[in-house]
Every structure is written in C-alpha cells, then in structure tokens.
Amino acid sequence: MLGQEEQQNNRGAPVIELENVSYTYGGGALLSDVSLQLNPGSFHFLTGPSGAGKTTLLKLCYGALLPTSGQLKAFEQDVATLDRDQMALLRRRIGVVHQDCRFLDHMTLAENVALPLMVSGRAESAQQQDLTELLNWVGLGTRQEAVPPELSGGERQRAALARAVILSPDVVLADEPTGNVDWEMSQRLLRLLVELNKMGKTVLIATHDLSLIRAAKSQVQARVLRISQRQVQLAGADL
Ligand SMILES: Nc1ncnc2c1ncn2[C@@H]1O[C@H](COP(=O)(O)OP(=O)(O)OP(=O)(O)O)[C@@H](O)[C@H]1O
Ligand SMILES: [Mg+2]
C-alpha cells in the first residue's frame, strides 16, 4: 500500500480510470468502449435502467470482473495485471456497499461490520474503539449485539455502509445503497456518503433514484453518469 506521502504526491491522478473498456458475457455486449475517470475526492452517481450494467461497472471498478477488452486502472495500476496480494490491497482501498448487502446471520452486527478487520488481520483492541465510533456514526451504536435477521432494511443498509468503510478506503462504491428504505432513511444514508466525500473519499453511487440525485445536488458537487446503449454518458442538468 502507498505511504501517506506517496498518496499525497499522487493526488492528481485518477483513482479509477477506464480506457476503452468493453465487457461482454456469453453473446451479449454490456459495455462497449467506455472511457471514464474518477478523480480523487470526486462524487459521482451512476444511473441507467435495470439491467443496463451499473453493478457490472462497479464490479469492474473493484476488480471482481475484468474487462473483456480495454484497460481498467485503479490507483494507476492495470487491474488485469495484479497478483492475489496486490488485488487484496486494492480491495482494502475500495470499500463496496453491495446491492444485496448480505451478512452472516449467526454473527452479531458488530462482528459482521468488523469482519473485514479480522480478515485483514488488523483486529487489535485499539480498533474496538474505532468500531464503536463507526457504529455510532451510522446510528447503530445501540444495535451492536443484534443479529442481522433482527435488523430493519435501513439498519441493514447502514450496517453495510459501516462495513464498507471499516478499513478506511480511499474510494467508496455504493450499489443502490438506498434500495428498500423510505425517503427519510435514504436522506440519512446520502448524508453519510456526502460526509465521507467531505473527508476526502471518492464516492460513486449506483442508483435508480433520481430524486436522491436531485437532493444530493444541494449538498455536494456531483457528476451524474448514465449507462445507455452500452455507453456511459454524462447526464445533463435536467434531472
Ligand atoms: N456473467 C454474466 N452472465 C450472464 N448475464 C450477465 C452476466 N453479467 C451480467 N449479466 C446480465 O447483464 C445485465 C446487467 O446486469 P447488472 O446487474 O450490471 O445491471 P444493473 O444496471 O446493475 O441492474 P439493476 O438496476 O437491476 O441492479 C443483466 O441482464 C444481467 O443478467
Ligand atoms: Mg445492479
């Protein structure tokens, strides 16, 4: 992983860069010749109809899928060339809120959120304090001992966000982070994501919810990308 000084020197370079990326599965092309840059500290929405390829694009960004052609660079490294260790380091720098936000039901909320710490061998006692702070930040401080089946939809989404940022990633990719929650809860989740961006993190949110995008515009300077006909375009200001 880069040292702090090196990261600062690299501040200008895109954190994620797609150059003529195509993604094809079976017989069908989902993304075709997509070029795109996410600059450090930027805030993006990714929208487009169901099945357009939003989740697929996010998976390409964190190396869960590789482009069929073209190049995807994360932190200036071609993701296709990374070995297992380098890929593990990359995954620590990119926090993901998955669309289906699954948890291990036999473990408590706190244990689920702390799981990435355990897996990366960083579960020291000093981090217990950070974990409590993080759970308080998402408003789940009093729910630490609950098991996932006891959580509401909004609580699950906030737990998924906490789990995505427990390793202090540089980039947060959130896939429909406000799916299945009411308007008030979606605003609360949006505020958390805006707060992360104000702390310097690069944020990309995939969402169908155009009213969420409109609400965000008063809080943060956000670019809106739309997947349409296998291309990613910058959406106009008419949302
Ligand atoms: N490896 C694959 N094999 C078969 N089909 C695939 C594969 N990858 C993606 N697809 C299909 O590609 C389409 C795009 O999927 P994706 O999940 O990226 O869309 P999405 O924009 O995130 O949709 P939603 O808004 O419903 O979440 C879907 O129809 C999906 O079934
Ligand atoms: Mg999706």
Coordinates of N, CA and C and ligand atoms in Angstrom, one line a residue:
M1 N 0.8 -1.2 0.0 CA 0.0 0.0 0.0 C 0.9 1.3 0.0
L2 N 0.4 2.3 -0.6 CA 1.2 3.5 -0.7 C 1.3 4.2 0.7
G3 N 2.5 4.8 1.0 CA 2.6 5.6 2.2 C 1.8 6.9 2.0
Q4 N 1.6 7.6 3.2 CA 0.8 8.8 3.1 C 1.4 9.9 2.1
E5 N 2.8 10.0 2.2 CA 3.4 11.0 1.4 C 3.2 10.7 -0.1
E6 N 3.4 9.4 -0.4 CA 3.2 9.0 -1.8 C 1.8 9.2 -2.3
Q7 N 0.8 9.0 -1.4 CA -0.6 9.2 -1.7 C -0.8 10.6 -2.1
Q8 N -0.2 11.5 -1.3 CA -0.4 12.9 -1.5 C 0.2 13.4 -2.8
N9 N 1.4 12.7 -3.2 CA 2.0 13.1 -4.4 C 1.1 12.7 -5.6
N10 N 0.3 11.6 -5.3 CA -0.5 11.1 -6.4 C -1.9 11.7 -6.4
R11 N -2.1 12.7 -5.7 CA -3.4 13.3 -5.5 C -4.1 13.6 -6.8
G12 N -3.3 14.0 -7.8 CA -3.9 14.5 -9.1 C -4.3 13.4 -10.0
A13 N -3.8 12.2 -9.8 CA -4.1 11.1 -10.8 C -5.4 10.5 -10.5
P14 N -6.2 10.1 -11.5 CA -7.5 9.5 -11.3 C -7.3 8.2 -10.4
V15 N -8.3 8.0 -9.5 CA -8.2 6.8 -8.6 C -8.7 5.6 -9.4
I16 N -9.6 5.9 -10.3 CA -10.1 4.8 -11.2 C -10.2 5.3 -12.6
E17 N -9.7 4.6 -13.5 CA -9.7 5.1 -14.9 C -10.0 3.9 -15.9
L18 N -11.0 4.1 -16.7 CA -11.4 3.1 -17.7 C -10.9 3.7 -19.1
E19 N -10.2 2.9 -19.8 CA -9.8 3.3 -21.2 C -10.3 2.3 -22.1
N20 N -11.3 2.7 -22.9 CA -11.9 1.9 -24.0 C -12.3 0.5 -23.4
V21 N -13.0 0.5 -22.3 CA -13.3 -0.8 -21.7 C -14.6 -1.3 -22.3
S22 N -14.6 -2.6 -22.6 CA -15.8 -3.3 -23.1 C -15.9 -4.5 -22.2
Y23 N -17.2 -4.9 -21.9 CA -17.5 -6.1 -21.2 C -18.6 -6.8 -21.9
T24 N -18.2 -8.1 -22.2 CA -19.1 -8.9 -23.0 C -19.3 -10.2 -22.2
Y25 N -20.5 -10.7 -22.1 CA -20.7 -12.0 -21.5 C -21.5 -12.9 -22.4
G26 N -21.3 -14.2 -22.5 CA -21.9 -15.0 -23.4 C -21.9 -14.4 -24.8
G27 N -23.0 -14.1 -25.4 CA -23.0 -13.5 -26.7 C -23.2 -12.0 -26.6
G28 N -23.6 -11.4 -25.5 CA -24.0 -10.1 -25.4 C -23.0 -9.1 -24.9
A29 N -22.9 -7.9 -25.5 CA -22.1 -6.8 -25.0 C -22.9 -6.0 -24.0
L30 N -22.3 -5.8 -22.9 CA -23.0 -5.0 -21.9 C -22.4 -3.5 -21.8
L31 N -21.1 -3.4 -21.9 CA -20.5 -2.1 -22.0 C -19.5 -2.2 -23.2
S32 N -19.5 -1.1 -23.9 CA -18.7 -1.1 -25.2 C -17.9 0.2 -25.3
D33 N -16.6 0.0 -25.2 CA -15.7 1.1 -25.4 C -15.9 2.3 -24.5
V34 N -16.0 2.0 -23.2 CA -16.2 3.0 -22.2 C -14.9 3.6 -21.7
S35 N -14.8 4.9 -21.7 CA -13.7 5.6 -21.1 C -14.2 6.6 -20.1
L36 N -13.5 6.6 -18.9 CA -14.1 7.3 -17.8 C -13.0 7.5 -16.7
Q37 N -13.0 8.6 -16.1 CA -12.0 8.8 -15.0 C -12.8 9.2 -13.7
L38 N -12.4 8.6 -12.6 CA -12.9 9.1 -11.3 C -11.7 9.8 -10.6
N39 N -11.8 11.1 -10.4 CA -10.7 11.8 -9.8 C -10.8 11.7 -8.3
P40 N -9.6 11.9 -7.6 CA -9.7 11.8 -6.2 C -10.6 12.8 -5.6
G41 N -11.4 12.4 -4.6 CA -12.3 13.3 -3.9 C -13.5 13.7 -4.7
S42 N -13.8 13.0 -5.9 CA -15.0 13.4 -6.7 C -16.2 12.6 -6.1
F43 N -17.3 13.0 -6.5 CA -18.6 12.4 -6.1 C -19.4 12.1 -7.4
H44 N -19.7 10.9 -7.7 CA -20.4 10.5 -8.9 C -21.7 9.7 -8.6
F45 N -22.7 9.9 -9.4 CA -23.8 9.0 -9.4 C -23.7 8.2 -10.7
L46 N -24.2 7.0 -10.7 CA -24.3 6.2 -11.9 C -25.7 5.7 -12.0
T47 N -26.3 6.1 -13.1 CA -27.7 5.7 -13.2 C -28.0 5.0 -14.6
G48 N -29.2 4.6 -14.8 CA -29.5 3.9 -16.0 C -30.5 2.8 -15.7
P49 N -31.2 2.3 -16.7 CA -32.3 1.3 -16.4 C -31.8 0.0 -15.8
S50 N -32.7 -0.7 -15.2 CA -32.3 -2.0 -14.6 C -31.8 -2.9 -15.7
G51 N -30.7 -3.5 -15.4 CA -30.0 -4.4 -16.4 C -29.1 -3.7 -17.4
A52 N -28.9 -2.4 -17.2 CA -28.0 -1.6 -18.1 C -26.6 -1.9 -17.8
G53 N -26.2 -2.4 -16.6 CA -24.8 -2.7 -16.4 C -24.2 -1.9 -15.2
K54 N -25.0 -1.3 -14.4 CA -24.4 -0.5 -13.3 C -23.6 -1.4 -12.3
T55 N -24.2 -2.5 -11.9 CA -23.5 -3.4 -11.0 C -22.2 -3.9 -11.6
T56 N -22.4 -4.3 -12.9 CA -21.2 -4.8 -13.7 C -20.1 -3.8 -13.7
L57 N -20.5 -2.5 -13.9 CA -19.4 -1.5 -14.0 C -18.7 -1.3 -12.6
L58 N -19.5 -1.4 -11.6 CA -18.9 -1.3 -10.2 C -18.0 -2.5 -10.0
K59 N -18.4 -3.7 -10.4 CA -17.6 -4.9 -10.3 C -16.3 -4.7 -11.0
L60 N -16.3 -4.1 -12.2 CA -15.1 -3.9 -12.9 C -14.2 -2.9 -12.1
C61 N -14.8 -1.9 -11.5 CA -14.0 -0.9 -10.8 C -13.3 -1.5 -9.6
Y62 N -13.8 -2.6 -8.9 CA -13.1 -3.1 -7.8 C -12.5 -4.5 -8.1
G63 N -12.4 -4.8 -9.4 CA -11.6 -6.0 -9.8 C -12.3 -7.3 -9.6
A64 N -13.7 -7.3 -9.4 CA -14.4 -8.5 -9.3 C -14.6 -9.1 -10.7
L65 N -14.6 -8.2 -11.7 CA -14.7 -8.7 -13.1 C -13.6 -7.9 -13.8
L66 N -13.1 -8.6 -14.8 CA -12.0 -7.9 -15.7 C -12.7 -7.5 -17.0
P67 N -12.2 -6.4 -17.6 CA -12.7 -6.0 -18.9 C -12.5 -7.1 -19.9
T68 N -13.4 -7.3 -20.9 CA -13.1 -8.2 -22.0 C -12.1 -7.6 -22.9
S69 N -12.2 -6.2 -23.1 CA -11.1 -5.5 -23.8 C -11.0 -4.1 -23.2
G70 N -9.9 -3.5 -23.5 CA -9.6 -2.2 -22.9 C -8.9 -2.4 -21.6
Q71 N -8.7 -1.2 -20.9 CA -7.9 -1.3 -19.7 C -8.6 -0.6 -18.6
L72 N -8.6 -1.2 -17.4 CA -9.1 -0.5 -16.2 C -8.0 -0.3 -15.2
K73 N -7.7 0.9 -14.8 CA -6.6 1.2 -13.9 C -7.3 1.6 -12.6
A74 N -6.8 1.1 -11.5 CA -7.2 1.5 -10.1 C -5.9 2.0 -9.5
F75 N -5.9 3.2 -9.0 CA -4.7 3.8 -8.4 C -3.5 3.6 -9.3
E76 N -3.7 3.8 -10.5 CA -2.7 3.8 -11.6 C -2.1 2.4 -11.9
Q77 N -2.8 1.4 -11.4 CA -2.3 0.0 -11.8 C -3.3 -0.6 -12.6
D78 N -2.9 -1.3 -13.7 CA -3.8 -2.1 -14.5 C -4.3 -3.3 -13.7
V79 N -5.6 -3.3 -13.4 CA -6.2 -4.3 -12.6 C -6.0 -5.7 -13.1
A80 N -5.9 -5.9 -14.4 CA -5.7 -7.2 -15.0 C -4.4 -7.8 -14.7
T81 N -3.4 -6.9 -14.3 CA -2.0 -7.4 -14.1 C -1.8 -7.7 -12.6
L82 N -2.7 -7.5 -11.7 CA -2.5 -7.6 -10.3 C -2.4 -9.1 -9.9
D83 N -1.5 -9.4 -9.0 CA -1.5 -10.7 -8.4 C -2.4 -10.7 -7.2
R84 N -2.5 -11.9 -6.6 CA -3.5 -12.0 -5.5 C -3.3 -11.0 -4.3
D85 N -2.0 -10.8 -4.0 CA -1.7 -9.9 -2.9 C -2.1 -8.5 -3.2
Q86 N -1.7 -8.1 -4.5 CA -2.0 -6.8 -4.9 C -3.5 -6.5 -5.0
M87 N -4.2 -7.6 -5.4 CA -5.6 -7.5 -5.5 C -6.2 -7.3 -4.1
A88 N -5.7 -8.0 -3.1 CA -6.2 -7.9 -1.8 C -5.9 -6.4 -1.2
L89 N -4.8 -5.9 -1.6 CA -4.5 -4.5 -1.2 C -5.5 -3.5 -1.8
L90 N -5.8 -3.8 -3.1 CA -6.7 -2.9 -3.8 C -8.1 -3.0 -3.2
R91 N -8.5 -4.2 -2.8 CA -9.8 -4.3 -2.2 C -9.9 -3.5 -0.9
R92 N -8.8 -3.4 -0.2 CA -8.8 -2.6 1.1 C -9.0 -1.1 0.8
R93 N -8.5 -0.7 -0.4 CA -8.6 0.7 -0.7 C -9.9 1.1 -1.3
I94 N -10.7 0.1 -1.7 CA -12.0 0.4 -2.3 C -13.1 -0.3 -1.4
G95 N -13.9 0.5 -0.7 CA -15.0 -0.1 0.1 C -16.2 -0.2 -0.8
V96 N -16.9 -1.3 -0.7 CA -18.1 -1.6 -1.5 C -19.3 -1.8 -0.7
V97 N -20.4 -1.1 -1.0 CA -21.7 -1.4 -0.4 C -22.4 -2.2 -1.5
H98 N -22.6 -3.5 -1.3 CA -23.2 -4.4 -2.3 C -24.7 -4.2 -2.4
Q99 N -25.2 -4.4 -3.6 CA -26.6 -4.2 -3.8 C -27.5 -5.1 -2.9
D100 N -27.0 -6.3 -2.7 CA -27.8 -7.3 -1.9 C -27.4 -7.3 -0.4
C101 N -26.5 -6.5 0.0 CA -25.9 -6.4 1.4 C -26.2 -7.6 2.3
R102 N -25.4 -8.7 2.0 CA -25.6 -9.9 2.8 C -24.7 -9.9 4.0
F103 N -25.2 -10.5 5.1 CA -24.5 -10.6 6.3 C -24.4 -12.1 6.8
L104 N -23.6 -12.4 7.7 CA -23.5 -13.7 8.3 C -24.5 -13.7 9.5
D105 N -25.6 -14.4 9.4 CA -26.7 -14.3 10.3 C -26.4 -14.8 11.7
H106 N -25.4 -15.7 11.8 CA -25.1 -16.2 13.2 C -24.1 -15.3 13.9
M107 N -23.7 -14.2 13.3 CA -22.8 -13.3 14.0 C -23.5 -12.0 14.3
T108 N -23.1 -11.3 15.3 CA -23.7 -10.0 15.7 C -23.4 -8.9 14.6
L109 N -24.2 -7.9 14.7 CA -24.0 -6.7 13.8 C -22.5 -6.2 13.9
A110 N -22.0 -6.1 15.2 CA -20.7 -5.6 15.4 C -19.6 -6.5 14.7
E111 N -19.9 -7.8 14.9 CA -18.9 -8.8 14.3 C -19.0 -8.8 12.8
N112 N -20.1 -8.6 12.3 CA -20.2 -8.5 10.8 C -19.5 -7.3 10.3
V113 N -19.7 -6.2 10.9 CA -19.1 -4.9 10.5 C -17.6 -5.0 10.6
A114 N -17.1 -5.7 11.7 CA -15.7 -5.9 11.9 C -15.0 -6.9 11.1
L115 N -15.8 -7.7 10.3 CA -15.2 -8.8 9.6 C -14.1 -8.5 8.7
P116 N -14.2 -7.4 7.9 CA -13.0 -7.0 7.1 C -11.7 -6.8 7.9
L117 N -11.9 -6.3 9.1 CA -10.7 -6.1 10.0 C -10.1 -7.5 10.3
M118 N -10.9 -8.4 10.7 CA -10.5 -9.8 11.1 C -9.7 -10.4 9.9
V119 N -10.4 -10.3 8.7 CA -9.8 -11.0 7.5 C -8.5 -10.4 7.1
S120 N -8.3 -9.1 7.4 CA -7.0 -8.4 7.0 C -6.0 -8.5 8.2
G121 N -6.4 -9.2 9.3 CA -5.5 -9.4 10.4 C -5.2 -8.1 11.2
R122 N -6.2 -7.2 11.2 CA -6.0 -5.9 11.8 C -6.9 -5.7 13.0
A123 N -7.4 -6.8 13.6 CA -8.4 -6.7 14.6 C -7.8 -6.6 16.0
E124 N -7.1 -5.5 16.2 CA -6.4 -5.2 17.5 C -7.4 -4.5 18.4
S125 N -7.1 -4.5 19.7 CA -8.1 -4.0 20.6 C -8.3 -2.5 20.4
A126 N -7.3 -1.7 19.9 CA -7.5 -0.3 19.7 C -8.6 -0.1 18.7
Q127 N -8.8 -1.1 17.8 CA -9.8 -0.9 16.8 C -11.2 -1.1 17.3
Q128 N -11.3 -1.7 18.5 CA -12.7 -1.8 19.1 C -13.3 -0.4 19.2
Q129 N -12.5 0.5 19.7 CA -12.9 1.9 19.8 C -13.4 2.5 18.5
D130 N -12.6 2.2 17.4 CA -13.0 2.7 16.1 C -14.3 2.1 15.6
L131 N -14.4 0.8 16.0 CA -15.7 0.1 15.6 C -16.9 0.8 16.2
T132 N -16.7 1.0 17.5 CA -17.9 1.6 18.3 C -18.2 3.0 17.7
E133 N -17.1 3.8 17.4 CA -17.3 5.1 16.8 C -18.0 5.0 15.5
L134 N -17.6 4.1 14.7 CA -18.2 3.9 13.3 C -19.7 3.5 13.5
L135 N -20.0 2.6 14.4 CA -21.4 2.2 14.6 C -22.2 3.4 15.1
N136 N -21.6 4.2 15.9 CA -22.3 5.4 16.4 C -22.6 6.3 15.2
W137 N -21.6 6.5 14.4 CA -21.7 7.4 13.2 C -22.9 7.0 12.3
V138 N -23.1 5.7 12.1 CA -24.2 5.3 11.3 C -25.5 5.1 12.1
G139 N -25.4 5.5 13.4 CA -26.6 5.4 14.2 C -27.0 4.0 14.7
L140 N -26.0 3.1 14.7 CA -26.3 1.7 15.2 C -25.5 1.4 16.5
G141 N -25.1 2.4 17.2 CA -24.3 2.1 18.4 C -25.1 1.3 19.4
T142 N -26.4 1.4 19.5 CA -27.1 0.6 20.4 C -27.6 -0.8 19.9
R143 N -27.2 -1.0 18.6 CA -27.7 -2.3 18.0 C -26.6 -3.3 17.8
Q144 N -25.4 -3.0 18.4 CA -24.2 -3.8 18.1 C -24.4 -5.3 18.3
E145 N -25.2 -5.7 19.3 CA -25.4 -7.1 19.6 C -26.5 -7.8 18.9
A146 N -27.2 -7.0 18.1 CA -28.3 -7.6 17.3 C -27.8 -8.5 16.2
V147 N -28.5 -9.5 15.9 CA -28.1 -10.3 14.7 C -28.8 -9.8 13.5
P148 N -28.2 -10.0 12.3 CA -28.8 -9.4 11.1 C -30.3 -9.7 10.8
P149 N -30.8 -10.9 11.1 CA -32.3 -11.0 10.9 C -33.2 -10.1 11.7
E150 N -32.6 -9.5 12.8 CA -33.4 -8.6 13.6 C -33.4 -7.2 13.1
L151 N -32.6 -6.9 12.1 CA -32.4 -5.5 11.6 C -33.4 -5.1 10.6
S152 N -33.8 -3.9 10.6 CA -34.7 -3.3 9.6 C -33.9 -3.1 8.3
G153 N -34.6 -2.8 7.2 CA -33.9 -2.5 5.9 C -32.9 -1.4 6.0
G154 N -33.4 -0.3 6.7 CA -32.5 0.9 6.8 C -31.3 0.6 7.7
E155 N -31.5 -0.2 8.8 CA -30.4 -0.6 9.6 C -29.4 -1.5 8.9
R156 N -29.9 -2.4 8.0 CA -29.0 -3.2 7.2 C -28.2 -2.4 6.3
Q157 N -28.8 -1.4 5.6 CA -28.1 -0.6 4.7 C -27.0 0.2 5.4
R158 N -27.3 0.7 6.6 CA -26.3 1.5 7.4 C -25.2 0.6 7.8
A159 N -25.5 -0.7 8.2 CA -24.5 -1.6 8.6 C -23.6 -1.9 7.4
A160 N -24.2 -2.1 6.2 CA -23.4 -2.4 5.0 C -22.5 -1.2 4.7
L161 N -22.9 0.0 5.0 CA -22.1 1.2 4.7 C -20.9 1.2 5.7
A162 N -21.2 0.9 7.0 CA -20.2 0.8 8.0 C -19.1 -0.2 7.7
R163 N -19.6 -1.4 7.2 CA -18.7 -2.5 6.9 C -17.8 -2.1 5.7
A164 N -18.4 -1.3 4.8 CA -17.6 -0.9 3.6 C -16.5 0.1 3.9
V165 N -16.7 0.8 5.0 CA -15.7 1.9 5.3 C -14.8 1.5 6.5
I166 N -14.9 0.3 7.1 CA -14.2 0.0 8.3 C -12.7 0.0 8.1
L167 N -12.2 -0.3 6.9 CA -10.8 -0.3 6.6 C -10.3 1.1 6.1
S168 N -11.1 2.1 6.2 CA -10.7 3.5 5.8 C -10.3 3.5 4.3
P169 N -11.2 3.0 3.4 CA -10.8 3.0 2.0 C -10.7 4.4 1.4
D170 N -10.0 4.5 0.3 CA -10.0 5.8 -0.4 C -11.2 6.1 -1.3
V171 N -11.8 5.0 -1.7 CA -12.9 5.0 -2.6 C -14.1 4.2 -2.0
V172 N -15.3 4.8 -2.1 CA -16.5 4.1 -1.7 C -17.4 3.9 -2.9
L173 N -17.7 2.6 -3.2 CA -18.6 2.3 -4.3 C -19.9 1.8 -3.7
A174 N -21.0 2.5 -3.9 CA -22.2 2.1 -3.2 C -23.3 1.7 -4.3
D175 N -23.7 0.4 -4.2 CA -24.6 -0.1 -5.3 C -26.1 -0.1 -4.7
E176 N -26.8 0.9 -5.2 CA -28.2 1.1 -4.7 C -28.3 1.1 -3.1
P177 N -27.5 2.0 -2.5 CA -27.4 2.0 -1.1 C -28.7 2.4 -0.4
T178 N -29.7 2.9 -1.2 CA -30.9 3.3 -0.6 C -32.1 2.5 -1.1
G179 N -31.8 1.3 -1.7 CA -32.8 0.4 -2.1 C -33.6 0.0 -0.9
N180 N -34.9 -0.1 -1.0 CA -35.8 -0.7 0.1 C -35.8 0.2 1.4
V181 N -35.5 1.4 1.3 CA -35.7 2.2 2.5 C -36.6 3.5 2.2
D182 N -37.2 4.0 3.2 CA -38.0 5.2 2.9 C -37.2 6.4 2.7
W183 N -37.9 7.5 2.3 CA -37.3 8.7 1.9 C -36.3 9.3 3.0
E184 N -36.9 9.3 4.2 CA -36.1 9.9 5.3 C -34.8 9.1 5.5
M185 N -34.9 7.8 5.4 CA -33.7 6.9 5.6 C -32.7 7.1 4.4
S186 N -33.3 7.3 3.2 CA -32.4 7.5 2.1 C -31.6 8.8 2.2
Q187 N -32.3 9.8 2.8 CA -31.6 11.1 3.0 C -30.5 10.9 4.1
R188 N -30.7 10.1 5.0 CA -29.8 9.9 6.1 C -28.5 9.1 5.5
L189 N -28.8 8.1 4.7 CA -27.7 7.4 4.0 C -26.9 8.3 3.1
L190 N -27.6 9.2 2.4 CA -27.0 10.1 1.5 C -26.1 11.1 2.3
R191 N -26.6 11.5 3.4 CA -25.7 12.5 4.2 C -24.4 11.8 4.7
L192 N -24.5 10.5 5.0 CA -23.3 9.8 5.4 C -22.3 9.7 4.3
L193 N -22.9 9.4 3.1 CA -22.0 9.3 1.9 C -21.4 10.7 1.5
V194 N -22.2 11.7 1.7 CA -21.6 13.1 1.5 C -20.5 13.4 2.5
E195 N -20.8 13.0 3.7 CA -19.8 13.2 4.8 C -18.5 12.5 4.5
L196 N -18.6 11.3 4.0 CA -17.4 10.5 3.6 C -16.6 11.3 2.5
N197 N -17.4 11.8 1.6 CA -16.8 12.6 0.5 C -16.1 13.8 1.0
K198 N -16.7 14.5 2.0 CA -16.1 15.7 2.6 C -14.8 15.4 3.3
M199 N -14.7 14.1 3.7 CA -13.5 13.6 4.4 C -12.4 13.3 3.3
G200 N -12.7 13.4 2.1 CA -11.7 13.3 1.0 C -11.9 12.0 0.2
K201 N -12.9 11.2 0.6 CA -13.0 9.9 -0.2 C -13.8 10.1 -1.5
T202 N -13.4 9.4 -2.5 CA -14.0 9.4 -3.8 C -15.2 8.5 -3.7
V203 N -16.4 9.0 -4.1 CA -17.6 8.3 -3.9 C -18.3 8.1 -5.2
L204 N -18.8 6.8 -5.5 CA -19.6 6.5 -6.6 C -20.8 5.8 -6.2
I205 N -22.0 6.3 -6.5 CA -23.3 5.7 -6.1 C -24.1 5.2 -7.3
A206 N -24.4 4.0 -7.4 CA -25.2 3.5 -8.4 C -26.7 3.5 -7.9
T207 N -27.5 4.2 -8.6 CA -28.9 4.3 -8.1 C -29.9 4.6 -9.3
H208 N -31.1 4.0 -9.1 CA -32.3 4.4 -10.0 C -32.9 5.6 -9.5
D209 N -32.6 6.1 -8.3 CA -33.5 7.0 -7.6 C -33.1 8.5 -8.0
L210 N -33.8 9.0 -9.0 CA -33.5 10.4 -9.5 C -33.7 11.4 -8.4
S211 N -34.7 11.2 -7.5 CA -35.0 12.2 -6.5 C -33.8 12.3 -5.5
L212 N -33.2 11.1 -5.3 CA -32.0 11.1 -4.4 C -30.9 12.0 -5.1
I213 N -30.7 11.8 -6.4 CA -29.7 12.6 -7.1 C -30.0 14.1 -7.0
R214 N -31.3 14.4 -7.2 CA -31.7 15.9 -7.0 C -31.4 16.4 -5.6
A215 N -31.7 15.6 -4.6 CA -31.5 16.0 -3.3 C -30.0 16.2 -3.0
A216 N -29.2 15.4 -3.6 CA -27.7 15.5 -3.4 C -27.1 16.7 -3.9
K217 N -27.7 17.3 -5.0 CA -27.1 18.4 -5.7 C -27.0 19.6 -4.8
S218 N -27.8 19.7 -3.8 CA -27.7 20.9 -2.9 C -26.7 20.7 -1.8
Q219 N -26.2 19.4 -1.7 CA -25.2 19.1 -0.6 C -23.8 18.9 -1.1
V220 N -23.6 18.6 -2.4 CA -22.3 18.2 -2.9 C -22.3 18.4 -4.4
Q221 N -21.1 18.7 -4.9 CA -20.9 18.8 -6.3 C -20.8 17.4 -6.9
A222 N -21.8 17.0 -7.6 CA -21.8 15.6 -8.1 C -22.0 15.6 -9.6
R223 N -21.2 14.6 -10.2 CA -21.4 14.4 -11.6 C -22.4 13.2 -11.8
V224 N -23.2 13.2 -12.7 CA -24.2 12.1 -12.9 C -23.8 11.4 -14.2
L225 N -23.5 10.1 -14.1 CA -23.2 9.3 -15.3 C -24.4 8.4 -15.6
R226 N -24.7 8.2 -16.8 CA -25.8 7.4 -17.2 C -25.3 6.3 -18.2
I227 N -25.7 5.0 -17.9 CA -25.4 4.0 -18.8 C -26.6 3.9 -19.8
S228 N -26.3 4.0 -21.0 CA -27.3 3.9 -22.1 C -26.7 3.3 -23.3
Q229 N -27.3 2.3 -23.8 CA -26.9 1.7 -25.0 C -25.4 1.3 -25.0
R230 N -25.0 0.7 -23.9 CA -23.7 0.2 -23.6 C -22.6 1.2 -23.5
Q231 N -23.0 2.5 -23.4 CA -22.1 3.6 -23.3 C -22.3 4.3 -21.9
V232 N -21.3 5.0 -21.4 CA -21.5 5.8 -20.2 C -21.4 7.2 -20.6
Q233 N -22.5 7.9 -20.4 CA -22.6 9.3 -20.7 C -22.8 10.2 -19.5
L234 N -22.3 11.5 -19.7 CA -22.5 12.4 -18.6 C -24.0 12.9 -18.8
A235 N -24.8 12.8 -17.7 CA -26.2 13.2 -17.8 C -26.3 14.7 -17.7
G236 N -27.3 15.3 -18.4 CA -27.5 16.7 -18.4 C -28.0 17.2 -17.0
A237 N -28.1 18.5 -16.9 CA -28.5 19.2 -15.7 C -30.1 19.1 -15.5
D238 N -30.8 18.4 -16.4 CA -32.2 18.4 -16.4 C -32.9 17.4 -15.5
L239 N -32.1 16.8 -14.6 CA -32.7 15.7 -13.8 C -33.7 16.2 -12.8
Ligands
LIG1 N1 -21.7 -13.1 -16.5 C1 -22.9 -12.9 -16.8 N2 -23.7 -13.8 -17.4 C2 -24.9 -13.6 -17.8 N3 -25.6 -12.5 -17.7 C3 -24.9 -11.4 -17.1 C4 -23.5 -11.6 -16.7 N4 -23.2 -10.4 -16.2 C5 -24.2 -9.6 -16.4 N5 -25.2 -10.2 -16.9 C6 -26.5 -9.6 -17.3 O1 -26.2 -8.3 -17.7 C7 -27.3 -7.4 -17.3 C8 -26.7 -6.2 -16.5 O2 -26.6 -6.6 -15.1 P1 -26.3 -5.6 -14.0 O3 -26.5 -6.3 -12.7 O4 -24.9 -5.0 -14.2 O5 -27.3 -4.4 -14.2 P2 -27.8 -3.2 -13.3 O6 -27.8 -2.0 -14.1 O7 -27.0 -3.2 -12.0 O8 -29.3 -3.6 -13.0 P3 -30.2 -3.3 -11.6 O9 -30.6 -1.8 -11.8 O10 -31.4 -4.2 -11.8 O11 -29.4 -3.5 -10.4 C9 -28.3 -8.2 -16.6 O12 -29.3 -8.5 -17.5 C10 -27.5 -9.4 -16.2 O13 -28.4 -10.5 -16.0
MG2 MG -27.4 -3.5 -10.1

